[in-house]
Backbone as JSON, one array per atom type, in Angstrom:
{
  "sequence": "XXXXXXXXXXXXXXXXXXXXXXXXXXXXXXXXXXXXXXXXXXXXXXXXXXXXXXXXXXXXXXXXXXXXXXXXXXXXXXXXXXXXXXXXXXXXXXXXXXXXXXXXXXXXXXXXXXXXXXXXXXXXXXXXXXXXXXXXXXXXXXXXXXXXXXXXXXXXXXXXXXXXXXXXXXXXXXXXXXXXXXXXXXXXXXXXXXXXXXXXXXXXXXXXXXXXXX",
  "N": [[112.25, 110.96, 128.16], [114.48, 112.82, 126.27], [114.28, 115.48, 123.81], [114.88, 114.54, 120.46], [116.99, 114.8, 117.61], [117.6, 113.94, 114.4], [118.29, 111.45, 115.36], [120.04, 111.93, 117.43], [120.38, 112.51, 120.81], [119.34, 115.33, 122.69], [120.75, 116.73, 125.4], [119.94, 118.79, 127.13], [119.1, 122.25, 127.87], [121.2, 123.72, 128.79], [123.75, 123.54, 127.53], [123.22, 124.73, 125.08], [122.61, 127.31, 125.9], [125.03, 128.24, 126.98], [126.58, 128.13, 124.73], [125.23, 129.93, 123.13], [125.66, 132.25, 124.58], [128.34, 132.7, 124.11], [128.47, 133.09, 121.36], [126.72, 135.15, 120.74], [124.35, 135.42, 119.04], [122.64, 136.94, 116.32], [119.44, 138.56, 116.38], [116.27, 138.5, 114.78], [113.29, 140.41, 113.9], [110.23, 140.03, 115.79], [107.38, 140.27, 114.91], [103.89, 140.95, 114.19], [100.53, 139.57, 114.21], [99.55, 138.06, 117.21], [99.48, 134.56, 117.51], [99.33, 134.07, 114.84], [101.76, 134.09, 113.72], [104.61, 132.95, 111.92], [106.82, 130.07, 112.42], [109.56, 130.8, 111.94], [109.48, 133.47, 112.49], [108.73, 133.49, 115.17], [110.99, 132.33, 116.26], [112.69, 134.39, 115.95], [114.29, 134.72, 113.66], [116.82, 136.0, 111.46], [116.41, 135.7, 108.88], [113.78, 136.13, 107.31], [111.39, 135.53, 105.07], [109.03, 135.95, 102.33], [107.47, 133.75, 102.67], [106.49, 133.66, 105.22], [104.1, 134.95, 105.2], [102.49, 133.12, 103.96], [102.24, 131.19, 105.92], [100.79, 132.71, 107.8], [98.45, 133.11, 106.36], [97.53, 130.48, 106.26], [97.11, 130.06, 109.0], [95.07, 131.86, 109.41], [93.01, 130.74, 107.86], [92.75, 128.44, 109.35], [91.78, 129.48, 111.71], [89.28, 130.26, 110.8], [88.2, 127.73, 110.36], [88.17, 126.4, 112.89], [87.18, 128.27, 114.64], [88.52, 129.82, 116.52], [91.51, 131.47, 117.8], [94.31, 129.79, 116.65], [96.94, 129.36, 117.72], [97.85, 130.43, 120.63], [99.11, 132.99, 122.95], [102.42, 134.08, 124.17], [105.54, 134.28, 122.24], [107.08, 131.92, 123.02], [105.04, 130.29, 124.04], [103.45, 130.1, 121.79], [105.11, 128.56, 120.12], [105.13, 126.16, 121.54], [102.46, 125.47, 121.27], [102.28, 125.11, 118.52], [103.97, 122.95, 118.25], [102.38, 120.91, 119.26], [100.8, 120.35, 117.13], [102.49, 120.14, 114.82], [104.63, 118.67, 115.69], [107.6, 118.09, 117.67], [110.09, 117.59, 116.5], [109.97, 118.77, 113.95], [109.84, 121.53, 114.55], [112.22, 121.86, 115.93], [114.06, 121.38, 113.91], [113.58, 123.6, 112.31], [114.46, 125.62, 114.0], [117.19, 124.99, 114.07], [117.8, 125.3, 111.36], [117.64, 128.04, 111.07], [119.6, 128.86, 112.71], [118.89, 129.32, 115.34], [118.74, 127.9, 117.72], [118.87, 128.53, 120.39], [116.54, 129.84, 120.9], [114.63, 127.97, 121.13], [112.07, 126.65, 123.13], [113.08, 125.98, 126.41], [111.98, 124.05, 128.16], [111.0, 122.12, 126.5], [113.06, 120.49, 125.82], [113.38, 118.61, 127.76], [111.26, 116.94, 127.67], [109.28, 114.23, 126.36], [109.76, 113.46, 122.95], [107.51, 114.91, 120.73], [105.15, 113.73, 118.43], [103.97, 114.65, 115.13], [100.52, 115.46, 114.36], [97.59, 114.58, 112.46], [96.02, 117.15, 110.63], [93.19, 117.41, 110.5], [92.41, 115.79, 112.64], [93.58, 117.21, 114.73], [92.09, 119.54, 114.54], [89.58, 118.56, 115.24], [89.91, 118.17, 117.94], [90.23, 120.72, 118.86], [88.32, 122.46, 117.9], [85.56, 124.79, 118.02], [83.23, 124.37, 116.84], [82.06, 121.69, 115.9], [80.18, 120.58, 114.15], [80.38, 122.25, 111.96], [82.98, 121.73, 111.16], [82.72, 119.2, 110.11], [81.7, 119.57, 107.57], [83.69, 120.73, 106.18], [85.67, 120.63, 103.34], [88.06, 118.1, 102.38], [90.01, 119.02, 100.71], [90.42, 121.69, 101.45], [91.44, 121.34, 104.01], [93.82, 120.1, 103.33], [95.1, 122.14, 101.9], [95.45, 124.09, 103.93], [97.12, 122.65, 105.61], [99.42, 122.46, 104.05], [100.08, 125.15, 103.91], [100.79, 125.55, 106.52], [103.25, 124.36, 106.86], [106.12, 123.71, 108.69], [108.85, 124.24, 108.05], [110.03, 126.88, 106.23], [111.24, 126.65, 103.74], [110.1, 124.45, 102.61], [107.48, 125.05, 102.59], [104.38, 125.71, 100.97], [104.19, 127.68, 97.99], [102.88, 130.95, 97.09], [101.94, 130.98, 94.48], [101.6, 128.23, 93.92], [99.74, 127.65, 95.85], [97.49, 129.0, 94.93], [96.96, 127.45, 92.77], [96.03, 125.2, 93.85], [93.94, 122.31, 94.4], [91.69, 122.98, 95.86], [90.8, 125.41, 94.92], [89.85, 124.79, 92.45], [87.03, 124.65, 91.69], [86.47, 127.38, 91.61], [88.07, 128.3, 89.5], [86.86, 126.9, 87.44], [84.34, 128.07, 87.4], [85.06, 130.7, 86.72], [86.09, 130.19, 84.19], [83.82, 129.37, 82.77], [82.32, 131.72, 82.93], [83.95, 133.44, 81.48], [83.84, 132.26, 78.93], [81.14, 132.64, 78.45], [81.01, 135.43, 78.32], [82.59, 135.86, 76.07], [81.08, 134.59, 74.09], [78.77, 136.16, 74.19], [79.81, 138.62, 73.4], [80.61, 138.0, 70.79], [78.15, 137.35, 69.64], [76.89, 139.81, 69.83], [78.44, 141.32, 68.1], [77.89, 139.99, 65.71], [75.15, 140.5, 65.49], [75.19, 143.25, 65.26], [76.42, 143.53, 62.79], [74.45, 142.48, 61.14], [72.41, 144.34, 61.4], [73.47, 146.61, 60.26], [73.16, 149.11, 57.85], [73.59, 148.77, 54.4], [76.04, 150.55, 52.45], [75.22, 151.45, 49.91], [72.47, 151.45, 50.17], [72.18, 153.42, 52.05], [72.94, 155.64, 50.54], [70.91, 155.73, 48.61], [68.76, 156.3, 50.25], [69.37, 158.87, 51.1], [69.27, 160.28, 48.68], [66.56, 159.99, 48.01], [65.39, 161.45, 50.08], [66.29, 164.01, 49.47], [65.02, 164.43, 47.01], [62.34, 164.42, 47.78], [62.28, 166.66, 49.34], [62.69, 168.65, 47.47]],
  "CA": [[113.12, 110.9, 126.97], [114.66, 114.17, 125.76], [114.05, 115.72, 122.39], [115.89, 114.0, 119.56], [117.1, 115.37, 116.27], [118.44, 113.07, 113.57], [118.74, 110.3, 116.13], [120.99, 112.33, 118.48], [119.64, 113.07, 121.94], [119.76, 116.64, 123.19], [120.75, 116.52, 126.83], [119.3, 119.86, 127.88], [119.27, 123.57, 127.29], [122.37, 124.39, 129.33], [124.81, 123.62, 126.52], [122.83, 125.72, 124.08], [122.69, 128.64, 126.48], [126.41, 128.65, 127.08], [127.05, 128.35, 123.36], [124.62, 131.18, 122.67], [126.31, 133.36, 125.26], [129.63, 132.96, 123.48], [128.36, 133.49, 119.96], [125.92, 136.36, 120.62], [123.65, 135.31, 117.76], [121.76, 138.06, 116.0], [118.01, 138.29, 116.43], [115.41, 139.22, 113.86], [112.08, 140.92, 114.55], [109.13, 139.1, 116.08], [106.21, 141.13, 114.79], [102.73, 140.31, 113.6], [99.43, 139.27, 115.12], [99.77, 136.88, 118.04], [98.73, 133.38, 117.1], [99.35, 133.92, 113.39], [103.15, 134.28, 113.29], [105.3, 131.74, 111.46], [107.9, 129.63, 113.31], [110.8, 131.56, 111.77], [109.27, 134.75, 113.18], [108.75, 133.2, 116.61], [112.39, 132.07, 116.62], [113.42, 135.64, 115.71], [115.3, 134.52, 112.63], [117.15, 137.18, 110.66], [116.05, 135.34, 107.51], [112.33, 136.02, 107.24], [110.98, 135.84, 103.7], [107.6, 136.11, 102.05], [106.74, 132.54, 103.05], [105.84, 133.84, 106.52], [102.72, 135.34, 104.91], [101.76, 131.89, 103.65], [101.88, 130.61, 107.23], [99.73, 133.54, 108.38], [97.22, 132.81, 105.62], [97.08, 129.18, 106.74], [96.59, 130.22, 110.36], [93.79, 132.56, 109.27], [92.05, 129.73, 107.42], [92.54, 127.54, 110.49], [90.88, 130.24, 112.61], [87.96, 130.14, 110.18], [87.73, 126.35, 110.48], [87.91, 125.97, 114.27], [86.45, 129.3, 115.36], [89.31, 130.48, 117.57], [92.92, 131.63, 117.46], [94.89, 128.45, 116.75], [98.17, 129.27, 118.53], [97.76, 131.61, 121.49], [100.17, 133.25, 123.92], [103.65, 134.74, 123.76], [106.27, 133.44, 121.28], [107.39, 130.59, 123.55], [103.81, 129.51, 124.13], [103.07, 129.82, 120.39], [105.93, 127.44, 119.64], [104.64, 124.95, 122.21], [101.17, 125.12, 120.67], [102.55, 124.6, 117.17], [104.57, 121.62, 118.45], [101.3, 119.95, 119.47], [100.28, 120.02, 115.81], [103.51, 119.79, 113.84], [105.65, 117.8, 116.27], [108.78, 118.8, 118.18], [111.21, 117.45, 115.57], [109.81, 119.78, 112.9], [110.18, 122.86, 115.07], [113.65, 121.87, 116.25], [114.78, 121.5, 112.64], [113.46, 124.99, 111.88], [115.37, 126.39, 114.86], [118.56, 124.73, 113.59], [117.93, 125.88, 110.03], [117.81, 129.49, 111.19], [120.65, 129.12, 113.69], [118.22, 129.92, 116.49], [118.47, 126.84, 118.7], [118.73, 129.12, 121.72], [115.17, 130.33, 121.05], [113.73, 126.83, 121.32], [111.67, 126.62, 124.55], [113.96, 125.09, 127.16], [111.29, 122.93, 128.79], [110.71, 121.09, 125.5], [114.21, 119.59, 125.73], [113.31, 117.58, 128.79], [110.02, 116.18, 127.51], [109.3, 113.23, 125.31], [109.57, 114.01, 121.61], [106.1, 114.86, 120.32], [104.94, 113.44, 117.01], [102.93, 115.47, 114.5], [99.2, 114.84, 114.24], [96.87, 114.99, 111.27], [95.37, 118.43, 110.87], [91.76, 117.26, 110.8], [92.31, 115.28, 114.01], [93.89, 118.34, 115.62], [90.92, 120.44, 114.5], [88.49, 117.92, 116.0], [90.17, 118.35, 119.38], [90.34, 122.13, 119.21], [87.28, 123.29, 117.3], [84.39, 125.21, 118.79], [82.05, 124.1, 116.02], [82.32, 120.39, 115.31], [79.28, 120.38, 113.01], [80.94, 122.99, 110.83], [84.19, 121.02, 110.73], [82.34, 118.02, 109.34], [81.4, 119.91, 106.17], [84.89, 121.31, 105.56], [86.23, 119.66, 102.38], [89.43, 117.67, 102.63], [90.92, 119.85, 99.9], [90.77, 122.86, 102.24], [92.32, 120.86, 105.08], [95.12, 119.85, 102.71], [95.7, 123.44, 101.6], [95.89, 124.68, 105.19], [98.26, 121.86, 106.09], [100.58, 122.86, 103.25], [100.43, 126.51, 104.32], [101.36, 125.48, 107.87], [104.49, 123.58, 106.89], [107.02, 124.41, 109.61], [110.05, 124.69, 107.35], [109.62, 127.8, 105.16], [111.76, 126.21, 102.45], [109.2, 123.41, 102.11], [106.12, 125.58, 102.63], [103.82, 125.96, 99.65], [104.32, 129.06, 97.51], [101.6, 131.61, 96.8], [101.5, 130.53, 93.16], [101.11, 126.85, 94.02], [98.52, 127.67, 96.68], [96.37, 129.42, 94.08], [96.69, 126.36, 91.83], [95.61, 124.03, 94.63], [92.65, 121.76, 93.97], [90.59, 123.63, 96.57], [90.31, 126.52, 94.11], [89.42, 124.29, 91.14], [85.67, 125.1, 91.34], [86.51, 128.81, 91.27], [88.6, 128.43, 88.14], [85.85, 126.39, 86.51], [83.31, 129.11, 87.3], [85.63, 131.81, 85.95], [86.22, 129.75, 82.8], [82.49, 129.41, 82.18], [81.93, 133.12, 82.8], [84.73, 134.01, 80.38], [83.26, 131.74, 77.69], [79.84, 133.3, 78.27], [81.26, 136.8, 77.87], [83.09, 135.8, 74.7], [79.94, 134.27, 73.22], [77.89, 137.33, 74.16], [80.48, 139.63, 72.6], [80.55, 137.58, 69.4], [76.75, 137.47, 69.19], [76.61, 141.24, 69.69], [79.09, 141.76, 66.87], [77.14, 139.43, 64.58], [73.89, 141.22, 65.41], [75.51, 144.59, 64.76], [76.69, 143.41, 61.35], [73.17, 142.23, 60.48], [71.59, 145.56, 61.43], [74.14, 147.71, 59.56], [72.58, 149.41, 56.53], [74.63, 148.83, 53.37], [76.37, 151.91, 52.02], [74.4, 151.79, 48.74], [71.13, 151.74, 50.67], [72.25, 154.72, 52.7], [72.99, 156.64, 49.48], [69.56, 155.81, 48.03], [67.89, 156.96, 51.22], [69.69, 160.3, 51.08], [68.76, 160.82, 47.41], [65.1, 160.06, 48.12], [65.05, 162.55, 50.98], [66.54, 165.26, 48.74], [63.97, 164.57, 46.01], [61.1, 164.78, 48.48], [62.43, 168.04, 49.81], [62.55, 169.54, 46.32]],
  "C": [[113.26, 112.31, 126.39], [114.4, 114.25, 124.27], [115.2, 115.17, 121.57], [115.88, 114.77, 118.25], [118.09, 114.54, 115.49], [119.05, 111.94, 114.37], [119.7, 110.65, 117.25], [120.22, 113.0, 119.6], [120.23, 114.41, 122.34], [119.64, 116.6, 124.7], [120.04, 117.58, 127.63], [119.63, 121.19, 127.27], [120.54, 124.26, 127.76], [123.48, 124.58, 128.31], [124.49, 124.69, 125.49], [122.96, 127.13, 124.64], [124.12, 129.13, 126.55], [126.99, 128.93, 125.71], [126.5, 129.67, 122.83], [125.27, 132.39, 123.31], [127.62, 133.73, 124.59], [129.46, 133.57, 122.1], [127.57, 134.78, 119.76], [125.19, 136.4, 119.26], [122.71, 136.48, 117.56], [120.31, 137.62, 116.04], [117.29, 139.11, 115.38], [114.18, 139.72, 114.6], [111.07, 139.81, 114.81], [107.85, 139.93, 116.1], [105.08, 140.37, 114.11], [101.68, 140.01, 114.65], [99.71, 137.99, 115.9], [98.88, 135.73, 117.58], [98.79, 133.11, 115.61], [100.78, 134.05, 112.83], [103.81, 132.94, 112.96], [106.42, 131.35, 112.42], [109.18, 130.45, 113.17], [110.7, 132.95, 112.4], [109.36, 134.55, 114.69], [110.17, 132.93, 117.11], [113.28, 133.3, 116.42], [114.57, 135.45, 114.72], [115.58, 135.84, 111.9], [116.81, 136.93, 109.19], [114.55, 135.08, 107.44], [111.88, 136.48, 105.85], [109.47, 135.94, 103.56], [106.79, 134.88, 102.46], [106.06, 132.68, 104.42], [104.38, 134.27, 106.32], [101.86, 134.13, 104.55], [101.33, 131.21, 104.95], [100.71, 131.4, 107.84], [98.4, 133.3, 107.69], [96.65, 131.47, 106.07], [96.48, 129.26, 108.13], [95.23, 130.93, 110.34], [92.69, 131.6, 108.82], [91.73, 128.75, 108.56], [91.62, 128.19, 111.52], [89.44, 130.13, 112.1], [87.36, 128.75, 110.41], [87.33, 126.01, 111.91], [87.23, 127.03, 115.13], [87.2, 129.95, 116.5], [90.75, 130.62, 117.09], [93.64, 130.31, 117.67], [96.08, 128.33, 117.7], [98.27, 130.53, 119.39], [99.02, 131.8, 122.33], [101.36, 133.99, 123.35], [104.42, 133.82, 122.81], [106.6, 132.04, 121.77], [106.15, 129.71, 123.59], [103.3, 129.17, 122.73], [103.81, 128.61, 119.86], [105.44, 126.13, 120.25], [103.3, 124.5, 121.63], [101.35, 124.54, 119.27], [103.13, 123.19, 117.25], [103.48, 120.56, 118.62], [100.68, 119.51, 118.15], [101.36, 119.45, 114.9], [104.59, 118.85, 114.37], [106.9, 118.58, 116.66], [109.96, 118.71, 117.22], [111.16, 118.53, 114.49], [110.27, 121.15, 113.37], [111.66, 122.96, 115.42], [114.48, 122.03, 114.98], [114.71, 122.93, 112.11], [114.4, 125.87, 112.7], [116.82, 126.22, 114.4], [118.8, 125.39, 112.24], [118.25, 127.37, 110.1], [118.87, 129.87, 112.24], [120.09, 129.78, 114.95], [117.85, 128.85, 117.52], [118.23, 127.41, 120.1], [117.33, 129.66, 121.97], [114.16, 129.2, 121.23], [113.37, 126.75, 122.8], [112.43, 125.56, 125.34], [113.23, 123.87, 127.72], [110.92, 121.83, 127.8], [111.87, 120.11, 125.35], [114.07, 118.4, 126.67], [112.01, 116.78, 128.74], [110.16, 115.19, 126.38], [109.03, 113.89, 123.96], [108.13, 113.82, 121.16], [106.0, 114.65, 118.82], [103.89, 114.37, 116.43], [101.61, 114.71, 114.44], [98.55, 115.34, 112.96], [96.05, 116.24, 111.58], [93.9, 118.28, 111.2], [91.55, 116.72, 112.21], [92.57, 116.39, 115.02], [92.7, 119.29, 115.68], [89.76, 119.87, 115.32], [88.66, 118.14, 117.49], [90.09, 119.81, 119.8], [89.23, 123.02, 118.69], [86.18, 123.66, 118.29], [83.1, 124.87, 118.06], [82.26, 122.81, 115.23], [81.43, 120.13, 114.09], [79.81, 121.07, 111.76], [82.17, 122.28, 110.27], [83.84, 119.84, 109.83], [82.04, 118.32, 107.88], [82.58, 120.58, 105.47], [85.49, 120.29, 104.61], [87.68, 119.31, 102.7], [90.43, 118.5, 101.84], [91.33, 121.11, 100.66], [91.7, 122.47, 103.39], [93.73, 120.66, 104.52], [95.84, 121.16, 102.4], [96.24, 124.1, 102.87], [97.12, 123.96, 105.72], [99.53, 122.24, 105.34], [101.03, 124.28, 103.6], [101.14, 126.51, 105.67], [102.54, 124.51, 107.95], [105.52, 124.36, 107.71], [108.22, 125.02, 108.91], [109.65, 125.61, 106.19], [110.12, 127.39, 103.78], [110.83, 125.19, 101.79], [107.75, 123.88, 102.05], [105.64, 125.91, 101.22], [103.98, 127.43, 99.27], [102.94, 129.64, 97.24], [101.05, 131.12, 95.47], [100.91, 129.12, 93.22], [99.83, 126.78, 94.86], [97.31, 128.04, 95.83], [96.01, 128.36, 93.04], [96.16, 125.12, 92.55], [94.2, 123.59, 94.23], [91.46, 122.4, 94.69], [89.97, 124.74, 95.74], [89.8, 126.09, 92.74], [88.0, 124.73, 90.78], [85.63, 126.58, 90.96], [87.0, 129.01, 89.85], [87.6, 127.94, 87.1], [84.74, 127.42, 86.31], [83.81, 130.28, 86.46], [85.74, 131.44, 84.47], [84.87, 129.83, 82.09], [82.02, 130.85, 81.97], [82.67, 133.78, 81.63], [84.17, 133.55, 79.03], [81.93, 132.42, 77.4], [80.02, 134.72, 77.75], [81.74, 136.83, 76.42], [81.95, 135.52, 73.71], [79.02, 135.48, 73.07], [78.49, 138.43, 73.29], [80.4, 139.29, 71.12], [79.15, 137.72, 68.84], [76.37, 138.93, 68.98], [77.21, 141.78, 68.4], [78.33, 141.26, 65.64], [75.82, 140.18, 64.38], [74.1, 142.62, 64.85], [75.76, 144.57, 63.26], [75.39, 143.23, 60.58], [72.34, 143.5, 60.37], [72.23, 146.73, 60.69], [73.54, 147.9, 58.17], [73.69, 149.49, 55.51], [74.83, 150.26, 52.88], [75.51, 152.36, 50.86], [72.99, 152.16, 49.16], [71.1, 153.09, 51.33], [72.23, 155.84, 51.65], [71.61, 156.85, 48.86], [68.62, 156.56, 48.96], [68.12, 158.46, 51.21], [69.13, 160.96, 49.83], [67.25, 161.0, 47.48], [64.67, 161.23, 48.99], [65.23, 163.89, 50.28], [65.44, 165.51, 47.72], [62.65, 164.99, 46.65], [61.14, 166.23, 48.92], [62.24, 169.02, 48.67], [61.11, 169.53, 45.83]]
}
């Protein structure tokens, strides 16, 4: 069964190739560390925004979780590896979004459409340290999954990523530290006020010293 998109079967790559030959579509750069590049980079889109860094951050966290580069190989192989996680429909939609259908690996057209899998299940199959995976909180898995959203338009923003529940303990710690500093500052000010010698007392002290000197 060939790859489907929106219920319409794609018969093969030949039509796309001939169409691409006529249109001479522009290509964007495909730079970055292998295995950490976003789909729009792998498809050589000319529209590459800051969301590609969110994908790279997610891939870096995924590397931390499973202990190896998550998506290895050249751009075509990277796309095939991502398809195993995100599904072929997701990647095909990204290719269409960026007008880069011709960059979609040709051999994926003639295979059965692959469904996405849950990230934790994918990690279980690909990790080098299963014991470590078992202690990874679900909140981190969810954050990584949102960072690795195929469509950059739907991918989580940097601001929302920092507000994610995974970072809640950090914010709570910072809040407590801030309150502690404020209390310490206030107590220091109060103590300073208590130890300050009144102006009248200072004057008396000076007069006494002058009298003793005389």
